[in-house]
Coordinates of C-alpha atoms in Angstrom, one line a residue:
X272 CA -8.3 32.3 5.8
X273 CA -6.8 33.8 9.0
X274 CA -5.1 37.2 8.5
X275 CA -1.4 36.6 8.7
X276 CA 0.3 38.0 11.8
X277 CA 3.6 39.8 11.4
X278 CA 6.6 38.6 13.3
X279 CA 10.3 38.7 12.9
X280 CA 11.4 35.3 11.6
X281 CA 12.8 35.1 8.1
X282 CA 12.6 32.1 5.8
X283 CA 16.3 31.3 6.5
X284 CA 15.7 31.4 10.3
X285 CA 12.6 29.2 9.9
X286 CA 14.7 26.7 7.9
X287 CA 17.2 26.6 10.7
X288 CA 14.4 26.0 13.3
X289 CA 13.0 23.2 11.2
X290 CA 16.5 21.6 10.8
X291 CA 17.0 21.8 14.6
X292 CA 13.6 20.3 15.3
X293 CA 14.0 17.4 12.9
X294 CA 17.7 16.7 12.7
X295 CA 17.8 15.5 16.3
X296 CA 20.1 13.3 18.3
X297 CA 19.0 10.3 16.3
X298 CA 21.7 11.0 13.7
X299 CA 24.3 10.2 16.3
X300 CA 23.1 6.6 17.1
X301 CA 20.4 5.5 14.6
X302 CA 22.5 4.9 11.5
X303 CA 24.2 2.1 13.5
X304 CA 21.0 0.6 14.8
X305 CA 19.4 0.6 11.3
X306 CA 22.6 -1.0 9.8
X307 CA 22.4 -3.7 12.5
X308 CA 18.8 -4.4 11.6
X309 CA 19.0 -4.5 7.8
X310 CA 22.7 -4.0 6.7
X311 CA 23.3 -1.8 3.7
X312 CA 19.6 -2.2 2.8
X313 CA 18.9 0.2 5.7
X314 CA 19.8 2.9 3.2
X315 CA 16.4 2.2 1.5
X316 CA 14.7 2.8 4.8
X317 CA 16.4 6.2 5.1
X318 CA 15.5 7.1 1.6
X319 CA 11.9 6.0 2.1
X320 CA 11.5 8.2 5.2
X321 CA 13.0 11.2 3.4
X322 CA 10.4 10.8 0.7
X323 CA 7.6 10.5 3.3
X324 CA 8.9 13.6 5.1
X325 CA 8.2 15.8 2.1
X326 CA 4.3 15.5 2.1
X327 CA 4.3 15.6 5.9
X328 CA 6.3 18.9 6.0
X329 CA 4.3 20.3 3.2
X330 CA 1.0 19.5 5.0
X331 CA 1.9 21.3 8.2
X332 CA 3.5 24.2 6.3
X333 CA 0.3 24.7 4.3
X334 CA -1.8 24.7 7.5
X335 CA 0.6 27.1 9.2
X336 CA 0.5 29.4 6.2
X337 CA -3.4 29.5 6.2
X338 CA -3.8 29.7 10.0
X339 CA -0.7 31.3 11.6
X340 CA -1.4 31.0 15.3
X341 CA 0.6 30.1 18.4
X342 CA -1.7 27.1 19.0
X343 CA -0.2 25.3 16.0
X344 CA -1.7 21.9 15.4
X345 CA -4.1 22.4 18.3
X346 CA -5.6 25.4 16.5
X347 CA -6.1 23.4 13.3
X348 CA -7.7 20.6 15.4
X349 CA -10.2 23.2 16.8
X350 CA -11.1 24.5 13.3
X351 CA -11.7 21.0 12.1
X352 CA -13.1 19.2 15.1
X353 CA -14.0 21.6 17.9
X354 CA -12.8 22.7 21.3
X355 CA -12.2 19.2 22.8
X356 CA -9.8 18.3 20.0
X357 CA -8.0 21.7 20.6
X358 CA -7.5 20.8 24.3
X359 CA -6.4 17.2 23.7
X360 CA -3.8 18.0 20.9
X361 CA -2.5 21.0 22.9
X362 CA -1.9 19.1 26.0
X363 CA -0.4 16.1 24.2
X364 CA 2.2 18.3 22.5
X365 CA 2.9 20.5 25.5
X366 CA 3.4 17.6 27.9
X367 CA 5.5 15.6 25.5
X368 CA 8.2 18.3 25.3
X369 CA 9.5 18.3 28.9
X370 CA 10.4 14.6 29.1
X371 CA 11.7 14.6 25.5
X372 CA 13.9 17.7 26.3
X373 CA 15.2 16.0 29.5
X374 CA 16.1 12.9 27.5
X375 CA 17.8 14.9 24.8
X376 CA 19.8 16.9 27.4
X377 CA 21.0 13.8 29.1
X378 CA 22.0 12.3 25.7
X379 CA 24.1 15.3 25.0
X380 CA 25.5 15.2 28.5
X381 CA 26.6 11.6 28.1
X382 CA 28.7 12.5 25.1
X383 CA 30.3 15.3 27.1
X384 CA 31.0 13.0 30.0
X385 CA 32.6 10.5 27.6
X386 CA 35.0 13.3 26.4
X387 CA 35.7 15.0 29.8
X388 CA 35.1 12.2 32.3
X389 CA 33.2 12.7 35.5
X390 CA 30.5 10.1 34.8
X391 CA 27.0 10.8 36.0
X392 CA 27.9 14.1 37.6
X393 CA 29.2 15.6 34.3
X394 CA 26.2 14.2 32.5
X395 CA 23.8 15.9 34.9
X396 CA 25.6 19.2 35.0
X397 CA 25.8 19.3 31.2
X398 CA 22.1 18.5 30.9
X399 CA 21.2 21.3 33.3
X400 CA 23.4 23.8 31.5
X401 CA 21.8 22.9 28.2
X402 CA 18.3 23.3 29.5
X403 CA 19.2 26.6 31.2
X404 CA 20.9 28.0 28.1
X405 CA 18.0 27.1 25.8
X406 CA 15.5 28.7 28.3
X407 CA 17.6 31.9 28.5
X408 CA 17.8 32.1 24.7
X409 CA 14.0 31.8 24.3
X410 CA 13.4 34.3 27.2
X411 CA 15.3 36.8 25.1
X412 CA 12.8 36.5 22.3
X413 CA 12.6 34.8 18.9
X414 CA 15.0 37.3 17.3
X415 CA 17.7 35.8 19.5
X416 CA 16.4 32.3 19.1
X417 CA 16.2 32.5 15.4
X418 CA 19.8 33.9 15.1
X419 CA 21.1 31.2 17.5
X420 CA 19.4 28.5 15.5
X421 CA 20.8 29.8 12.2
X422 CA 24.3 29.6 13.6
X423 CA 23.8 26.2 15.2
X424 CA 22.4 24.8 11.9
X425 CA 25.3 26.1 9.9
X426 CA 27.9 24.8 12.3
X427 CA 26.2 21.4 12.5
X428 CA 25.9 21.1 8.7
X429 CA 29.6 21.9 8.3
X430 CA 30.6 19.4 11.0
X431 CA 28.5 16.6 9.5
X432 CA 29.6 17.3 6.0
X433 CA 33.2 17.4 7.0
X434 CA 33.0 14.1 8.8
X435 CA 31.4 12.5 5.7
X436 CA 33.7 14.1 3.2
X437 CA 36.9 13.3 5.1
X438 CA 35.9 9.7 5.8
X439 CA 34.7 8.8 2.3
X440 CA 38.2 7.9 1.0
X441 CA 37.9 4.9 3.3
X442 CA 34.7 3.8 1.7
X443 CA 34.7 0.4 0.1
X444 CA 32.2 -1.1 -2.4
X445 CA 32.7 -4.4 -0.8
X446 CA 31.0 -3.0 2.3
X447 CA 27.8 -2.8 0.4
X448 CA 27.7 -6.5 -0.3
X449 CA 25.6 -8.5 0.5
X450 CA 23.2 -5.6 0.2
X451 CA 20.4 -7.3 2.2
X452 CA 22.1 -9.8 4.5
X453 CA 19.0 -10.3 6.7
X454 CA 16.5 -10.3 3.8
X455 CA 14.5 -7.6 2.2
X456 CA 11.8 -7.8 5.0
X457 CA 14.4 -6.4 7.4
X458 CA 14.0 -3.0 5.8
X459 CA 10.7 -2.7 7.6
X460 CA 12.1 -3.0 11.2
X461 CA 14.9 -0.6 10.2
X462 CA 12.4 1.9 9.1
X463 CA 10.5 1.5 12.4
X464 CA 13.7 2.5 14.2
X465 CA 14.1 5.6 12.0
X466 CA 10.6 6.9 12.1
X467 CA 11.4 9.0 15.1
X468 CA 14.4 10.7 13.4
X469 CA 11.9 12.4 11.1
X470 CA 9.5 13.8 13.8
X471 CA 9.5 17.6 14.2
X472 CA 7.7 18.9 11.2
X473 CA 4.8 19.9 13.4
X474 CA 6.9 21.8 16.0
X475 CA 7.3 25.0 13.9
X476 CA 3.6 25.4 13.3
X477 CA 3.4 27.1 16.7
X478 CA 5.7 29.8 15.4
X479 CA 3.9 30.4 12.2
X480 CA 2.6 33.7 13.3
X481 CA 6.1 34.8 14.1
X482 CA 7.2 34.7 10.5
X483 CA 7.3 38.0 8.6
X484 CA 5.1 36.6 5.8
X485 CA 3.8 33.1 6.9
X486 CA 2.0 32.4 3.6
X487 CA 5.4 32.8 1.8
X488 CA 8.1 32.1 4.3
X489 CA 6.8 29.0 6.0
X490 CA 6.5 26.8 2.9
X491 CA 9.9 27.9 1.7
X492 CA 11.4 27.1 5.1
X493 CA 9.8 23.7 5.2
X494 CA 10.9 22.8 1.6
X495 CA 14.5 23.9 2.2
X496 CA 14.6 22.0 5.5
X497 CA 13.4 18.8 3.8
X498 CA 16.2 19.0 1.3
X499 CA 18.9 19.8 3.9
X500 CA 17.7 17.3 6.5
X501 CA 17.2 14.6 3.9
X502 CA 20.6 15.1 2.3
X503 CA 22.4 15.1 5.7
X504 CA 20.7 12.0 6.9
X505 CA 21.4 10.1 3.7
X506 CA 25.0 11.2 3.5
X507 CA 25.7 10.2 7.1
X508 CA 23.9 6.9 6.7
X509 CA 25.8 6.1 3.5
X510 CA 29.1 7.0 5.0
X511 CA 28.5 4.8 8.1
X512 CA 27.7 1.8 6.0
X513 CA 30.3 2.3 3.2
X514 CA 33.1 3.3 5.5
X515 CA 32.6 1.2 8.6
X516 CA 31.3 -1.9 6.8
X517 CA 30.3 -4.8 9.1
X518 CA 31.4 -2.7 12.1
X519 CA 28.6 -0.2 11.4
X520 CA 26.0 -2.3 13.3
X521 CA 28.3 -2.9 16.2
X522 CA 29.3 0.7 17.3
X523 CA 27.1 2.8 19.6
X524 CA 28.6 6.0 18.3
X525 CA 28.8 5.8 14.5
X526 CA 29.3 9.5 14.0
X527 CA 32.2 9.4 16.4
X528 CA 33.7 6.5 14.4
X529 CA 33.4 8.5 11.2
X530 CA 35.2 11.4 12.8
X531 CA 37.9 9.1 14.0
X532 CA 38.4 7.8 10.5
X533 CA 38.4 11.3 9.1
X534 CA 40.7 12.9 11.6
X535 CA 42.9 9.9 12.5
X536 CA 42.7 10.7 16.2
X537 CA 40.5 10.5 19.2
X538 CA 37.0 11.7 18.1
X539 CA 35.5 12.0 21.6
X540 CA 35.6 15.8 21.6
X541 CA 34.2 16.3 18.0
X542 CA 31.5 13.8 18.8
X543 CA 30.7 15.6 22.0
X544 CA 30.5 18.9 20.1
X545 CA 28.1 17.3 17.5
X546 CA 25.9 15.9 20.3
X547 CA 25.7 19.3 22.0
X548 CA 24.9 21.1 18.8
X549 CA 22.2 18.6 17.9
X550 CA 20.7 18.6 21.4
X551 CA 20.7 22.4 21.6
X552 CA 19.1 22.8 18.2
X553 CA 16.3 20.3 19.0
X554 CA 15.6 21.7 22.4
X555 CA 15.7 25.3 21.2
X556 CA 13.1 24.7 18.5
X557 CA 10.7 22.7 20.8
X558 CA 11.0 25.1 23.7
X559 CA 10.0 28.0 21.4
X560 CA 7.0 26.1 20.0
X561 CA 5.9 24.7 23.4
X562 CA 6.1 28.1 25.1
X563 CA 3.9 29.7 22.3
X564 CA 1.5 26.8 22.6
X565 CA 1.2 27.2 26.4
X566 CA 0.3 30.9 25.9
X567 CA -2.3 30.0 23.3
X568 CA -3.9 27.3 25.5
X569 CA -4.1 29.9 28.3
X570 CA -5.6 32.4 26.0
X571 CA -8.3 30.0 24.8
X572 CA -9.3 28.4 28.1
X573 CA -7.5 25.0 27.9
X574 CA -5.0 26.1 30.6
X575 CA -5.2 28.8 33.3
X576 CA -5.6 32.3 31.8
X577 CA -2.5 33.7 33.5
X578 CA -0.5 31.8 30.9
X579 CA -2.0 33.8 28.1
X580 CA 0.5 36.7 28.2
X581 CA 2.7 36.5 25.1
X582 CA 0.3 34.7 22.9
X583 CA 0.3 37.5 20.2
X584 CA 2.8 37.5 17.4
X585 CA 6.0 39.4 18.4
X586 CA 5.4 38.9 22.1
X587 CA 7.6 36.7 24.3
X588 CA 5.5 34.0 26.1
X589 CA 7.7 34.0 29.2
X590 CA 5.1 32.4 31.5
X591 CA 4.6 29.6 29.0
X592 CA 8.3 29.2 28.7
X593 CA 8.6 29.1 32.5
X594 CA 6.0 26.3 32.6
X595 CA 7.9 24.2 29.9
X596 CA 11.3 24.8 31.5
X597 CA 9.9 23.9 35.0
X598 CA 8.4 20.7 33.8
X599 CA 11.6 19.8 31.9
X600 CA 13.6 20.4 35.1
X601 CA 11.2 18.1 37.0
X602 CA 11.6 15.4 34.4
X603 CA 15.4 15.7 34.5
X604 CA 15.4 15.6 38.3
X605 CA 13.2 12.6 38.4
X606 CA 15.5 10.6 36.1
X607 CA 18.6 11.6 38.1
X608 CA 17.0 10.7 41.4
X609 CA 15.3 7.5 40.4
X610 CA 17.7 6.2 37.9
X611 CA 15.0 5.7 35.3
X612 CA 16.5 5.3 31.8
X613 CA 16.2 8.0 29.2
X614 CA 14.6 5.4 26.9
X615 CA 11.4 5.6 29.0
X616 CA 11.3 9.3 28.6
X617 CA 11.5 8.9 24.9
X618 CA 8.8 6.3 24.8
X619 CA 6.5 8.7 26.8
X620 CA 6.9 11.3 24.1
X621 CA 6.4 9.2 21.0
X622 CA 2.7 8.3 21.6
X623 CA 1.9 11.9 22.3
X624 CA 3.6 13.2 19.2
X625 CA 2.0 10.6 17.0
X626 CA -1.4 11.6 18.4
X627 CA -0.6 15.2 17.3
X628 CA 0.5 14.1 13.9
X629 CA -2.6 11.9 13.3
X630 CA -5.1 14.7 14.4
X631 CA -3.1 17.3 12.5
X632 CA -3.2 15.4 9.2
X633 CA -6.9 14.6 9.7
X634 CA -7.5 18.3 10.2
X635 CA -5.5 19.2 7.1
X636 CA -7.7 16.8 5.0
X637 CA -10.7 18.7 6.2
X638 CA -9.4 22.3 6.2
X639 CA -7.2 22.6 3.1
X640 CA -9.0 23.3 -0.1
X641 CA -9.3 20.3 -2.4
X642 CA -7.3 20.1 -5.5
X643 CA -4.6 22.2 -4.0
X644 CA -1.0 21.2 -3.4
X645 CA -1.5 21.3 0.4
X646 CA -4.5 18.9 0.3
X647 CA -2.7 16.5 -2.0
X648 CA 0.3 16.6 0.4
X649 CA -2.1 15.8 3.3
X650 CA -3.5 12.7 1.4
X651 CA 0.1 11.5 0.9
X652 CA 1.0 12.2 4.5
X653 CA -1.9 10.0 5.7
X654 CA 0.3 7.0 4.8
X655 CA 3.2 8.2 6.9
X656 CA 0.9 8.7 9.8
X657 CA -0.6 5.2 9.5
X658 CA 3.0 3.9 9.6
X659 CA 3.7 5.9 12.8
X660 CA 0.5 4.7 14.5
X661 CA 1.5 1.1 13.7
X662 CA 4.9 1.7 15.3
X663 CA 3.4 3.2 18.4
X664 CA 1.0 0.3 18.8
X665 CA 4.1 -1.8 19.6
X666 CA 5.1 0.3 22.6
X667 CA 2.4 -1.3 24.8
X668 CA 2.0 0.3 28.2
X669 CA 3.4 3.7 27.1
X670 CA 0.2 4.2 25.1
X671 CA -1.5 4.9 28.5
X672 CA 0.4 8.2 28.7
X673 CA -1.3 10.0 25.8
X674 CA -4.6 8.5 26.9
X675 CA -4.1 9.9 30.4
X676 CA -3.1 13.3 29.1
X677 CA -6.1 13.4 26.8
X678 CA -8.4 12.5 29.7
X679 CA -6.9 15.2 31.9
X680 CA -7.2 17.8 29.1
X681 CA -10.9 17.0 28.6
X682 CA -11.6 17.1 32.4
X683 CA -9.9 20.5 32.8
X684 CA -11.7 21.8 29.8
X685 CA -15.1 20.6 31.1
X686 CA -14.4 22.1 34.6
X687 CA -13.2 25.4 33.1
X688 CA -16.3 25.5 30.9
X689 CA -18.7 25.0 33.8
X690 CA -17.0 27.8 35.7
X691 CA -17.2 30.2 32.8
X692 CA -20.8 29.3 32.2
X693 CA -22.0 29.6 35.8
X694 CA -24.2 32.6 36.5
X695 CA -22.7 35.3 38.7
X696 CA -23.4 35.0 42.4
X697 CA -25.9 37.7 43.3
X698 CA -24.5 40.3 45.7
X699 CA -26.5 40.9 48.9
X700 CA -28.8 43.9 48.7
X701 CA -27.6 47.0 50.5
X702 CA -29.2 47.8 53.8
X703 CA -30.4 51.2 54.5
X704 CA -28.8 53.2 57.3
X705 CA -30.9 56.1 58.6
X706 CA -27.9 58.2 59.3
X707 CA -25.6 57.4 56.3
X708 CA -28.0 56.3 53.6
X709 CA -27.6 53.0 51.7
X710 CA -24.6 50.8 52.5
X711 CA -22.1 50.5 49.7

């Protein structure tokens, strides 16, 4: 077992980081999409994915507790399958974060534009401000990031719970009938839509070494986050179906509709606040993890060595953060200039993240001792990963992205290996100078 590193994150801050990574912007839109696909029976899809999240979170927490390293899932892949797997998983995760962050920032910006006006200009400025703010917070170190995330998670939980509690008096039992208007088989497509709302359990593994006591705090943080995230998702989904009824599948902003019912007024500003909180929390967690990963990849030869600074616990990987922030800005600029939809950015990230999940769970089955809770969780998590792989298989051409990233990672690793293995070039022998002696 790797000797635990000593960082500054507490179990409470870790819980907040998990919540930020998993409770993403999907809570704003996906309850409506799921209700459109399966009606009230979509609640079964939410419940099923909450149950599947538990072994997935437990698996990655067990790996992080045993191998607390900035490389996260990439490090587990190396221990289980070697250096090539390390490079592939590291690159897939790292290069999935910038386009995903750009999409999230634009999503939050769109809600702000709906509240303030200004259209595309407001959306773009808000997205840039969000990315800059998250970068600045991470540049200040994980003490600041952890505290910020704790505040964000608390405010977000209060906001969501308030929206649910104040809207429930308008709930009607009749809105739950018929329970499965499109048949029970519609629960499957609804679950497919919701799978991506539960991604994020792997992100915090890159920060495992930053916990004060990873072997104790990481499992506690993951367990608490499963409960909080699961409860919030289920409460919001139930309120959307029971309060909005048939209109649940017709609105593009179900959380905003709940807030309008709860407050009896225009909910654009509360909905924009919720979108900004969700976006900031998600980006904050992923930027922190990706920056640490970039430093670990530089340290271990899968990226240029100059990125290695900040890879030790307690250090700030500012060079890795700069790389992530720079690539995120490039992705954001590309979307704004070309007009490519954010849905394409999201699709680019999904295949990469499922690759990380699949290899991570496979590594857990190999690394975690048998007959332990962690290994049993990994066995159960295998089913969740198979479901994710099946969903990604339907994305078609976007599967080429993780394949291209994997090929680039292997090519870089091979070239870097040849350079490090090459014998040193012999220096020319010094020529004698009768007057001055040997030339130096």
